[in-house]
Amino acid sequence: MVFQMQSLTRRQLNAAALILLWAHAVAATNAAQAKPNLLLIMADDVGCDAIGCYGGQSHPTPHIDALAQGGMKFNHAYSMPVCHPSRVCLMTGRYPFRFGAEGMKWGDFPDAAEGISIGDRFKQAGYATAVAGKWQLCMMKNDLQHPRRVGFDSWCLFGWHEGGRYHDPLIYQDGRLRDDTLGKYGPDLYVEFLVDFIRQSRQDGKPFFAYYPMALCHDVTDDLKGRHVAYSKDGRWMTYAEMISSMDDMIGRLVAALERLKIREETLILFTTDNGTPAASYLTVDADGKMVRPKVFSIRDGDVVPGGKGKHDDTGTRVPLIANWPGRIQPGSHADEMVDLTDYLPTLADIAGLGDEDVFRDGISFAPLLLGQPRELKRDWIYTEHRGKRAIRSPQFRLYDDGRFFDLAVDSKEQSPLSNEQLSGDAAEEFKQLSKRLGQMRPAAK
């Protein structure tokens, strides 16, 4: 009888332990569900003209178009003219000039931004965090732990200006150089890494923040000390059209993975790009071994659109932005309010319910737009900067720091600047307000 009582006690204890484990798992799952998963995708060198749902006719983009059909398409999303300042904006929610010379130092990340980046924000809130693709915020071989210092638990990033990003890529993963990339295609590896990360986060019962700054559709680099990066499988590099197709395929694979893992309805996807389509793209090498870079054009709504990367006009800075979250964002909806890359960090923080923070951001959350709620604050201007040149625009006008002023409603291609001496009415008032704002967008005097 004593033995039976002891045996029963052990069974009861085991049962109690199982109940506690089950309760812990349920609690972890509920906590994860309370904070949505976040997948932020930023393609490289892709303007609106290259995307089907934005009127692009040169390149089929069925997976991106499906995100727009099932979510919200923004008609006035903006970036910086080129990739590095765009990444500073997205990572910090601040304009590069806020960090002084460090903010515009190519291939570097301001020391003052460590601890306040988008990765830090979500890691501190209990998210599992990862980044894969293009970093461009340090020379990775000299700073193997840099992504960790700005909030990412794990990373899979090609060595910017160190080697290839596509075929036989040079990739650093979690602080070490991968030795298994020969004969492989970089974008495949970045997506596989993110899918593994998402699967592990789900198993751990943690919400995830996955940042995917794509290698696609930037061309190969020509500055690797006289040597060329690996060719494509058939002896040439991909055309811009082929890169667009591959970009769309990678996005489709990520969405399919979320569906397989049954977390699609728990995940907000934002898709955007870092600047407009490039004016030219390296495609091959001539008989003398020199890289050849023909011009890039797209057809959009029947018009031929040359690539505008590097320009402050709409061909260089007006970019796609699509938000998709089944059951939360109205399918097929549109947003005409202006947003820029500094807005993404505060928006995602709002969506995740992270609350207020004691950190200055230039960005303004557009989370209410996504959820169909009234928005108290909204943008009435967009600021851009690149290599010492600056511009600012309102919904109708754009002002450059050299004084050129355009009415975009009648001159969208900016062919005929208005004469400042002859301005009147709305144009005169806009010029005054934009001039004042542009004057304020400078580093504080020391």
Short mmCIF file of C-alpha atoms in Angstrom, two decimals:
data_model
loop_
_atom_site.label_atom_id
_atom_site.label_comp_id
_atom_site.label_asym_id
_atom_site.label_seq_id
_atom_site.Cartn_x
_atom_site.Cartn_y
_atom_site.Cartn_z
CA MET A 1 0.00 0.00 0.00
CA VAL A 2 2.84 2.38 0.83
CA PHE A 3 4.43 1.59 -2.56
CA GLN A 4 1.17 2.36 -4.40
CA MET A 5 0.87 5.73 -2.62
CA GLN A 6 4.45 6.62 -3.54
CA SER A 7 3.86 5.57 -7.15
CA LEU A 8 0.66 7.60 -7.31
CA THR A 9 2.46 10.64 -5.93
CA ARG A 10 5.12 10.40 -8.61
CA ARG A 11 2.43 10.12 -11.30
CA GLN A 12 0.72 13.17 -9.88
CA LEU A 13 3.97 15.10 -9.83
CA ASN A 14 4.71 14.11 -13.41
CA ALA A 15 1.24 15.16 -14.45
CA ALA A 16 1.63 18.48 -12.66
CA ALA A 17 4.95 19.04 -14.39
CA LEU A 18 3.37 18.35 -17.78
CA ILE A 19 0.55 20.76 -17.01
CA LEU A 20 3.07 23.46 -16.07
CA LEU A 21 5.03 22.87 -19.27
CA TRP A 22 1.82 23.04 -21.32
CA ALA A 23 0.77 26.26 -19.55
CA HIS A 24 4.19 27.78 -20.23
CA ALA A 25 3.94 26.87 -23.92
CA VAL A 26 0.45 28.34 -24.15
CA ALA A 27 1.60 31.52 -22.43
CA ALA A 28 4.56 31.84 -24.78
CA THR A 29 2.32 31.29 -27.80
CA ASN A 30 -0.20 33.86 -26.58
CA ALA A 31 2.59 36.36 -25.95
CA ALA A 32 3.89 35.83 -29.48
CA GLN A 33 0.40 36.26 -30.93
CA ALA A 34 -0.07 39.49 -29.00
CA LYS A 35 2.80 40.98 -30.99
CA PRO A 36 2.57 40.43 -34.73
CA ASN A 37 5.46 39.07 -36.74
CA LEU A 38 7.10 41.69 -38.97
CA LEU A 39 8.73 41.06 -42.34
CA LEU A 40 10.33 44.19 -43.83
CA ILE A 41 11.55 43.77 -47.41
CA MET A 42 13.60 46.43 -49.18
CA ALA A 43 14.57 45.71 -52.78
CA ASP A 44 17.62 47.42 -54.26
CA ASP A 45 17.47 49.80 -57.26
CA VAL A 46 13.81 49.25 -58.15
CA GLY A 47 11.52 52.15 -58.98
CA CYS A 48 7.75 52.18 -59.39
CA ASP A 49 8.22 51.90 -63.16
CA ALA A 50 9.51 48.33 -62.74
CA ILE A 51 6.54 46.98 -60.74
CA GLY A 52 3.39 45.70 -62.42
CA CYS A 53 0.86 46.99 -59.89
CA TYR A 54 2.36 50.47 -60.30
CA GLY A 55 1.78 50.46 -64.04
CA GLY A 56 5.05 48.81 -65.02
CA GLN A 57 4.75 46.86 -68.26
CA SER A 58 8.31 45.67 -68.88
CA HIS A 59 8.67 43.15 -66.05
CA PRO A 60 6.06 40.71 -64.72
CA THR A 61 5.91 40.86 -60.90
CA PRO A 62 3.03 38.52 -59.98
CA HIS A 63 4.00 37.90 -56.35
CA ILE A 64 4.44 41.60 -55.56
CA ASP A 65 1.22 42.40 -57.41
CA ALA A 66 -0.56 39.78 -55.30
CA LEU A 67 0.62 41.52 -52.12
CA ALA A 68 -0.89 44.76 -53.42
CA GLN A 69 -4.14 43.08 -54.40
CA GLY A 70 -4.43 41.58 -50.94
CA GLY A 71 -3.27 44.65 -49.06
CA MET A 72 -2.58 48.38 -49.31
CA LYS A 73 -0.62 50.13 -52.07
CA PHE A 74 0.92 53.51 -51.29
CA ASN A 75 0.98 55.99 -54.15
CA HIS A 76 3.28 58.53 -52.51
CA ALA A 77 6.14 56.66 -50.83
CA TYR A 78 9.62 58.17 -51.04
CA SER A 79 13.25 57.27 -50.44
CA MET A 80 16.58 59.02 -50.67
CA PRO A 81 18.10 59.19 -54.19
CA VAL A 82 20.60 56.38 -53.50
CA CYS A 83 21.01 53.38 -51.26
CA HIS A 84 23.24 54.41 -48.34
CA PRO A 85 21.24 57.40 -47.02
CA SER A 86 18.05 55.40 -47.55
CA ARG A 87 19.39 52.68 -45.27
CA VAL A 88 20.32 55.20 -42.58
CA CYS A 89 16.76 56.55 -42.72
CA LEU A 90 15.15 53.13 -42.43
CA MET A 91 17.50 51.86 -39.74
CA THR A 92 17.24 54.91 -37.48
CA GLY A 93 14.03 56.78 -38.29
CA ARG A 94 16.23 59.85 -38.75
CA TYR A 95 17.60 61.76 -41.71
CA PRO A 96 21.34 61.25 -42.32
CA PHE A 97 22.25 64.89 -41.62
CA ARG A 98 21.15 64.37 -38.00
CA PHE A 99 24.38 62.39 -37.53
CA GLY A 100 26.64 65.02 -39.10
CA ALA A 101 29.38 63.79 -41.42
CA GLU A 102 28.96 60.21 -40.11
CA GLY A 103 25.45 60.08 -41.47
CA MET A 104 26.64 60.46 -45.06
CA LYS A 105 29.88 58.48 -44.83
CA TRP A 106 29.48 55.84 -47.51
CA GLY A 107 29.49 52.28 -46.25
CA ASP A 108 29.44 53.24 -42.58
CA PHE A 109 26.88 53.47 -39.81
CA PRO A 110 26.90 56.34 -37.27
CA ASP A 111 28.20 55.33 -33.85
CA ALA A 112 25.44 57.46 -32.32
CA ALA A 113 22.84 55.21 -33.96
CA GLU A 114 23.99 52.06 -32.17
CA GLY A 115 21.46 51.21 -29.50
CA ILE A 116 18.58 53.08 -31.16
CA SER A 117 18.31 51.28 -34.51
CA ILE A 118 15.30 49.38 -35.79
CA GLY A 119 16.94 46.10 -34.76
CA ASP A 120 17.56 47.41 -31.24
CA ARG A 121 13.97 48.61 -30.95
CA PHE A 122 12.51 45.15 -31.58
CA LYS A 123 15.15 43.14 -29.78
CA GLN A 124 14.53 45.21 -26.65
CA ALA A 125 10.81 44.47 -27.03
CA GLY A 126 11.33 40.71 -26.95
CA TYR A 127 11.37 40.02 -30.67
CA ALA A 128 13.68 37.55 -32.34
CA THR A 129 15.58 39.65 -34.90
CA ALA A 130 17.43 38.78 -38.09
CA VAL A 131 18.71 40.45 -41.26
CA ALA A 132 19.75 38.89 -44.56
CA GLY A 133 20.99 40.24 -47.88
CA LYS A 134 22.73 43.60 -48.32
CA TRP A 135 24.18 45.42 -45.31
CA GLN A 136 26.36 48.24 -46.69
CA LEU A 137 26.68 49.76 -43.22
CA CYS A 138 30.22 48.57 -42.59
CA MET A 139 33.04 46.62 -44.23
CA MET A 140 32.04 43.29 -42.74
CA LYS A 141 35.50 41.70 -42.78
CA ASN A 142 36.66 44.46 -40.42
CA ASP A 143 33.66 44.32 -38.08
CA LEU A 144 32.24 40.81 -37.93
CA GLN A 145 29.83 41.57 -35.06
CA HIS A 146 28.43 44.86 -36.34
CA PRO A 147 24.87 43.56 -37.01
CA ARG A 148 24.72 42.25 -33.44
CA ARG A 149 25.65 45.66 -32.06
CA VAL A 150 22.67 47.20 -33.82
CA GLY A 151 20.14 44.71 -32.54
CA PHE A 152 20.18 41.63 -34.76
CA ASP A 153 20.38 38.19 -33.18
CA SER A 154 21.37 36.57 -36.44
CA TRP A 155 22.44 37.64 -39.92
CA CYS A 156 23.38 36.39 -43.37
CA LEU A 157 24.94 39.23 -45.39
CA PHE A 158 27.11 39.44 -48.47
CA GLY A 159 30.43 41.22 -48.11
CA TRP A 160 29.69 44.58 -49.70
CA HIS A 161 32.57 45.50 -52.05
CA GLU A 162 34.40 42.38 -50.89
CA GLY A 163 33.03 39.81 -53.32
CA GLY A 164 30.01 38.55 -55.19
CA ARG A 165 26.44 38.90 -54.05
CA TYR A 166 24.86 36.58 -56.61
CA HIS A 167 26.83 33.63 -57.99
CA ASP A 168 29.51 32.15 -55.69
CA PRO A 169 28.64 34.85 -53.15
CA LEU A 170 30.94 36.02 -50.37
CA ILE A 171 28.66 35.78 -47.32
CA TYR A 172 29.17 36.42 -43.61
CA GLN A 173 26.75 34.59 -41.34
CA ASP A 174 26.62 35.22 -37.60
CA GLY A 175 30.18 36.48 -37.43
CA ARG A 176 31.93 34.01 -39.72
CA LEU A 177 32.66 33.76 -43.43
CA ARG A 178 30.66 30.95 -45.02
CA ASP A 179 32.72 28.33 -46.87
CA ASP A 180 29.83 26.55 -48.59
CA THR A 181 28.73 29.09 -51.22
CA LEU A 182 30.66 27.89 -54.28
CA GLY A 183 28.25 27.19 -57.13
CA LYS A 184 25.31 28.65 -55.20
CA TYR A 185 23.10 31.65 -55.85
CA GLY A 186 23.16 34.32 -53.16
CA PRO A 187 19.43 35.22 -53.15
CA ASP A 188 18.61 31.54 -52.59
CA LEU A 189 20.82 31.51 -49.50
CA TYR A 190 19.39 34.74 -48.05
CA VAL A 191 15.82 33.43 -48.38
CA GLU A 192 16.70 29.99 -47.00
CA PHE A 193 18.32 31.68 -44.01
CA LEU A 194 15.25 33.82 -43.33
CA VAL A 195 12.88 30.87 -43.65
CA ASP A 196 14.99 28.89 -41.15
CA PHE A 197 15.00 31.89 -38.80
CA ILE A 198 11.23 32.28 -39.04
CA ARG A 199 10.69 28.57 -38.43
CA GLN A 200 12.94 28.63 -35.36
CA SER A 201 11.23 31.73 -33.98
CA ARG A 202 7.88 30.00 -34.29
CA GLN A 203 9.21 26.94 -32.47
CA ASP A 204 10.57 29.18 -29.71
CA GLY A 205 7.21 30.91 -29.34
CA LYS A 206 8.68 34.36 -30.04
CA PRO A 207 7.44 37.02 -32.46
CA PHE A 208 10.02 37.85 -35.12
CA PHE A 209 11.30 40.93 -36.87
CA ALA A 210 12.93 39.86 -40.14
CA TYR A 211 14.62 42.54 -42.24
CA TYR A 212 15.37 41.57 -45.84
CA PRO A 213 17.45 44.25 -47.63
CA MET A 214 17.66 42.41 -50.94
CA ALA A 215 20.74 42.15 -53.15
CA LEU A 216 18.35 42.25 -56.09
CA CYS A 217 18.21 44.24 -58.32
CA HIS A 218 21.56 46.01 -57.94
CA ASP A 219 24.11 45.11 -60.59
CA VAL A 220 27.50 43.56 -59.86
CA THR A 221 30.40 45.69 -58.67
CA ASP A 222 33.44 46.68 -60.72
CA ASP A 223 35.83 47.87 -58.01
CA LEU A 224 37.34 44.65 -56.67
CA LYS A 225 40.96 45.51 -57.56
CA GLY A 226 40.85 44.50 -61.18
CA ARG A 227 38.96 41.23 -60.80
CA HIS A 228 35.37 40.53 -61.72
CA VAL A 229 32.91 38.72 -59.51
CA ALA A 230 31.53 35.35 -60.56
CA TYR A 231 29.50 35.17 -63.73
CA SER A 232 26.02 33.75 -63.93
CA LYS A 233 25.63 30.05 -64.64
CA ASP A 234 25.49 30.56 -68.41
CA GLY A 235 28.60 32.73 -68.63
CA ARG A 236 27.10 36.18 -68.26
CA TRP A 237 25.48 38.33 -65.64
CA MET A 238 21.73 38.65 -65.32
CA THR A 239 19.92 41.37 -67.21
CA TYR A 240 17.90 43.88 -65.21
CA ALA A 241 14.72 42.09 -66.34
CA GLU A 242 16.06 38.76 -65.05
CA MET A 243 16.94 40.34 -61.71
CA ILE A 244 13.41 41.74 -61.42
CA SER A 245 12.01 38.28 -62.08
CA SER A 246 14.30 36.74 -59.47
CA MET A 247 13.38 39.45 -56.95
CA ASP A 248 9.69 38.68 -57.39
CA ASP A 249 10.34 34.95 -57.05
CA MET A 250 12.21 35.41 -53.76
CA ILE A 251 9.32 37.39 -52.31
CA GLY A 252 6.91 34.69 -53.42
CA ARG A 253 9.00 32.05 -51.68
CA LEU A 254 8.94 33.97 -48.40
CA VAL A 255 5.17 34.40 -48.53
CA ALA A 256 4.76 30.71 -49.31
CA ALA A 257 6.92 29.83 -46.30
CA LEU A 258 4.72 31.92 -44.00
CA GLU A 259 1.69 30.08 -45.34
CA ARG A 260 3.30 26.66 -44.85
CA LEU A 261 4.13 27.58 -41.27
CA LYS A 262 0.52 28.73 -40.77
CA ILE A 263 1.55 32.19 -39.55
CA ARG A 264 0.54 34.26 -42.56
CA GLU A 265 -2.34 35.97 -40.73
CA GLU A 266 -0.03 36.80 -37.83
CA THR A 267 2.54 38.52 -40.05
CA LEU A 268 2.67 42.05 -41.45
CA ILE A 269 4.70 42.34 -44.65
CA LEU A 270 6.05 45.67 -45.86
CA PHE A 271 7.66 45.78 -49.30
CA THR A 272 9.55 48.84 -50.49
CA THR A 273 12.78 49.84 -52.26
CA ASP A 274 15.79 52.03 -51.51
CA ASN A 275 15.67 54.34 -54.56
CA GLY A 276 14.58 54.48 -58.18
CA THR A 277 15.59 52.23 -61.06
CA PRO A 278 19.27 52.63 -62.08
CA ALA A 279 20.14 54.61 -65.18
CA ALA A 280 22.44 51.79 -66.30
CA SER A 281 23.41 48.29 -65.21
CA TYR A 282 26.56 46.17 -65.66
CA LEU A 283 25.64 43.20 -67.81
CA THR A 284 28.78 41.76 -69.37
CA VAL A 285 32.48 42.23 -70.18
CA ASP A 286 33.77 43.27 -73.60
CA ALA A 287 36.66 41.76 -75.57
CA ASP A 288 39.14 43.93 -73.66
CA GLY A 289 37.85 42.74 -70.30
CA LYS A 290 36.11 46.01 -69.55
CA MET A 291 32.69 45.87 -67.91
CA VAL A 292 29.85 47.09 -70.14
CA ARG A 293 26.99 49.04 -68.60
CA PRO A 294 24.09 49.78 -70.97
CA LYS A 295 21.22 52.06 -70.04
CA VAL A 296 18.10 50.77 -68.28
CA PHE A 297 14.58 51.73 -69.38
CA SER A 298 11.12 50.57 -68.35
CA ILE A 299 7.69 50.98 -69.89
CA ARG A 300 5.14 52.37 -67.47
CA ASP A 301 1.55 53.10 -68.48
CA GLY A 302 2.69 53.28 -72.09
CA ASP A 303 5.56 55.72 -71.47
CA VAL A 304 9.28 54.99 -71.72
CA VAL A 305 10.84 55.75 -68.33
CA PRO A 306 14.65 55.98 -68.02
CA GLY A 307 16.15 54.93 -64.70
CA GLY A 308 16.46 57.84 -62.28
CA LYS A 309 18.62 56.54 -59.44
CA GLY A 310 20.69 59.39 -58.01
CA LYS A 311 18.17 62.08 -58.92
CA HIS A 312 15.95 63.91 -56.44
CA ASP A 313 12.98 63.85 -58.83
CA ASP A 314 10.26 61.20 -58.80
CA THR A 315 12.26 58.79 -60.99
CA GLY A 316 14.93 58.66 -58.28
CA THR A 317 12.97 59.00 -55.03
CA ARG A 318 9.35 57.88 -55.53
CA VAL A 319 9.29 54.20 -54.71
CA PRO A 320 6.85 51.32 -54.23
CA LEU A 321 5.39 50.62 -50.81
CA ILE A 322 2.99 47.76 -50.21
CA ALA A 323 1.60 46.63 -46.85
CA ASN A 324 -0.07 43.24 -46.55
CA TRP A 325 -1.59 41.69 -43.42
CA PRO A 326 -4.51 39.31 -44.00
CA GLY A 327 -7.52 40.10 -41.86
CA ARG A 328 -6.11 43.43 -40.71
CA ILE A 329 -5.37 45.51 -43.83
CA GLN A 330 -8.19 46.03 -46.33
CA PRO A 331 -7.45 44.13 -49.57
CA GLY A 332 -7.05 46.28 -52.68
CA SER A 333 -6.83 49.51 -50.67
CA HIS A 334 -4.78 52.58 -51.61
CA ALA A 335 -3.09 55.35 -49.62
CA ASP A 336 -2.37 58.76 -51.12
CA GLU A 337 -0.67 60.30 -48.08
CA MET A 338 3.08 60.88 -48.32
CA VAL A 339 5.48 58.65 -46.37
CA ASP A 340 9.25 58.24 -46.40
CA LEU A 341 11.74 55.73 -45.07
CA THR A 342 12.12 57.42 -41.68
CA ASP A 343 8.46 56.57 -41.04
CA TYR A 344 8.90 52.80 -41.10
CA LEU A 345 10.50 52.36 -37.67
CA PRO A 346 7.83 54.29 -35.72
CA THR A 347 5.11 52.63 -37.81
CA LEU A 348 6.25 49.09 -37.05
CA ALA A 349 6.76 49.98 -33.39
CA ASP A 350 3.17 51.21 -33.25
CA ILE A 351 1.89 48.07 -34.94
CA ALA A 352 3.77 45.98 -32.39
CA GLY A 353 2.33 48.07 -29.53
CA LEU A 354 5.76 49.03 -28.23
CA GLY A 355 4.63 52.33 -26.76
CA ASP A 356 6.50 55.60 -26.42
CA GLU A 357 10.29 55.89 -26.30
CA ASP A 358 12.68 58.60 -25.19
CA VAL A 359 14.43 58.75 -28.59
CA PHE A 360 14.10 61.43 -31.24
CA ARG A 361 12.85 60.23 -34.63
CA ASP A 362 12.10 62.24 -37.77
CA GLY A 363 9.62 59.59 -38.82
CA ILE A 364 5.85 59.80 -38.39
CA SER A 365 3.91 56.59 -37.87
CA PHE A 366 1.45 55.65 -40.60
CA ALA A 367 0.12 52.66 -38.62
CA PRO A 368 -3.39 54.18 -38.40
CA LEU A 369 -3.57 54.17 -42.22
CA LEU A 370 -2.85 50.45 -42.30
CA LEU A 371 -5.57 49.67 -39.78
CA GLY A 372 -8.21 52.00 -41.22
CA GLN A 373 -8.06 54.40 -38.28
CA PRO A 374 -7.92 58.22 -38.16
CA ARG A 375 -4.38 59.60 -38.37
CA GLU A 376 -3.60 62.58 -36.15
CA LEU A 377 -0.20 63.39 -37.65
CA LYS A 378 0.69 63.18 -41.32
CA ARG A 379 3.36 64.43 -43.67
CA ASP A 380 3.00 67.52 -45.82
CA TRP A 381 6.60 67.44 -47.09
CA ILE A 382 9.35 65.00 -48.13
CA TYR A 383 13.06 65.75 -47.66
CA THR A 384 15.92 64.20 -49.69
CA GLU A 385 19.70 64.56 -49.58
CA HIS A 386 22.61 63.09 -51.52
CA ARG A 387 26.27 64.12 -51.76
CA GLY A 388 25.69 67.63 -50.48
CA LYS A 389 22.64 68.34 -52.62
CA ARG A 390 19.21 68.63 -51.05
CA ALA A 391 15.57 68.97 -52.05
CA ILE A 392 12.16 69.13 -50.44
CA ARG A 393 8.69 68.58 -51.87
CA SER A 394 5.06 68.97 -50.92
CA PRO A 395 2.28 67.06 -52.67
CA GLN A 396 2.40 69.61 -55.53
CA PHE A 397 5.76 71.38 -55.53
CA ARG A 398 9.47 70.53 -55.29
CA LEU A 399 12.20 72.95 -54.22
CA TYR A 400 15.93 72.34 -54.70
CA ASP A 401 18.59 73.98 -52.57
CA ASP A 402 19.88 75.81 -55.67
CA GLY A 403 16.55 77.65 -55.89
CA ARG A 404 14.86 75.66 -58.66
CA PHE A 405 11.15 75.34 -57.95
CA PHE A 406 8.73 73.10 -59.88
CA ASP A 407 4.96 72.73 -60.00
CA LEU A 408 4.69 68.94 -60.23
CA ALA A 409 0.98 69.05 -61.03
CA VAL A 410 1.74 70.50 -64.47
CA ASP A 411 5.43 69.63 -64.86
CA SER A 412 5.99 66.20 -63.35
CA LYS A 413 9.22 65.70 -65.33
CA GLU A 414 10.61 68.99 -64.01
CA GLN A 415 11.39 70.57 -67.36
CA SER A 416 10.54 74.21 -66.61
CA PRO A 417 11.35 75.72 -63.20
CA LEU A 418 9.05 78.49 -62.02
CA SER A 419 10.41 82.00 -61.82
CA ASN A 420 10.63 82.83 -58.12
CA GLU A 421 10.05 86.54 -58.81
CA GLN A 422 6.69 85.84 -60.47
CA LEU A 423 5.18 83.47 -57.94
CA SER A 424 1.73 84.21 -56.54
CA GLY A 425 -1.08 82.54 -54.63
CA ASP A 426 -0.52 78.93 -53.53
CA ALA A 427 2.80 78.70 -55.35
CA ALA A 428 4.21 81.71 -53.50
CA GLU A 429 3.04 80.37 -50.13
CA GLU A 430 4.43 76.89 -50.85
CA PHE A 431 7.77 78.36 -51.89
CA LYS A 432 7.94 80.29 -48.65
CA GLN A 433 7.07 77.32 -46.47
CA LEU A 434 9.35 74.85 -48.28
CA SER A 435 12.24 77.33 -48.21
CA LYS A 436 11.84 77.70 -44.46
CA ARG A 437 11.67 73.96 -43.92
CA LEU A 438 14.65 73.24 -46.17
CA GLY A 439 16.67 75.81 -44.26
CA GLN A 440 15.98 73.89 -41.06
CA MET A 441 17.20 70.58 -42.46
CA ARG A 442 20.87 70.99 -41.60
CA PRO A 443 23.14 69.62 -38.88
CA ALA A 444 22.99 71.62 -35.68
CA ALA A 445 25.87 74.05 -35.29
CA LYS A 446 28.49 72.89 -32.81
#
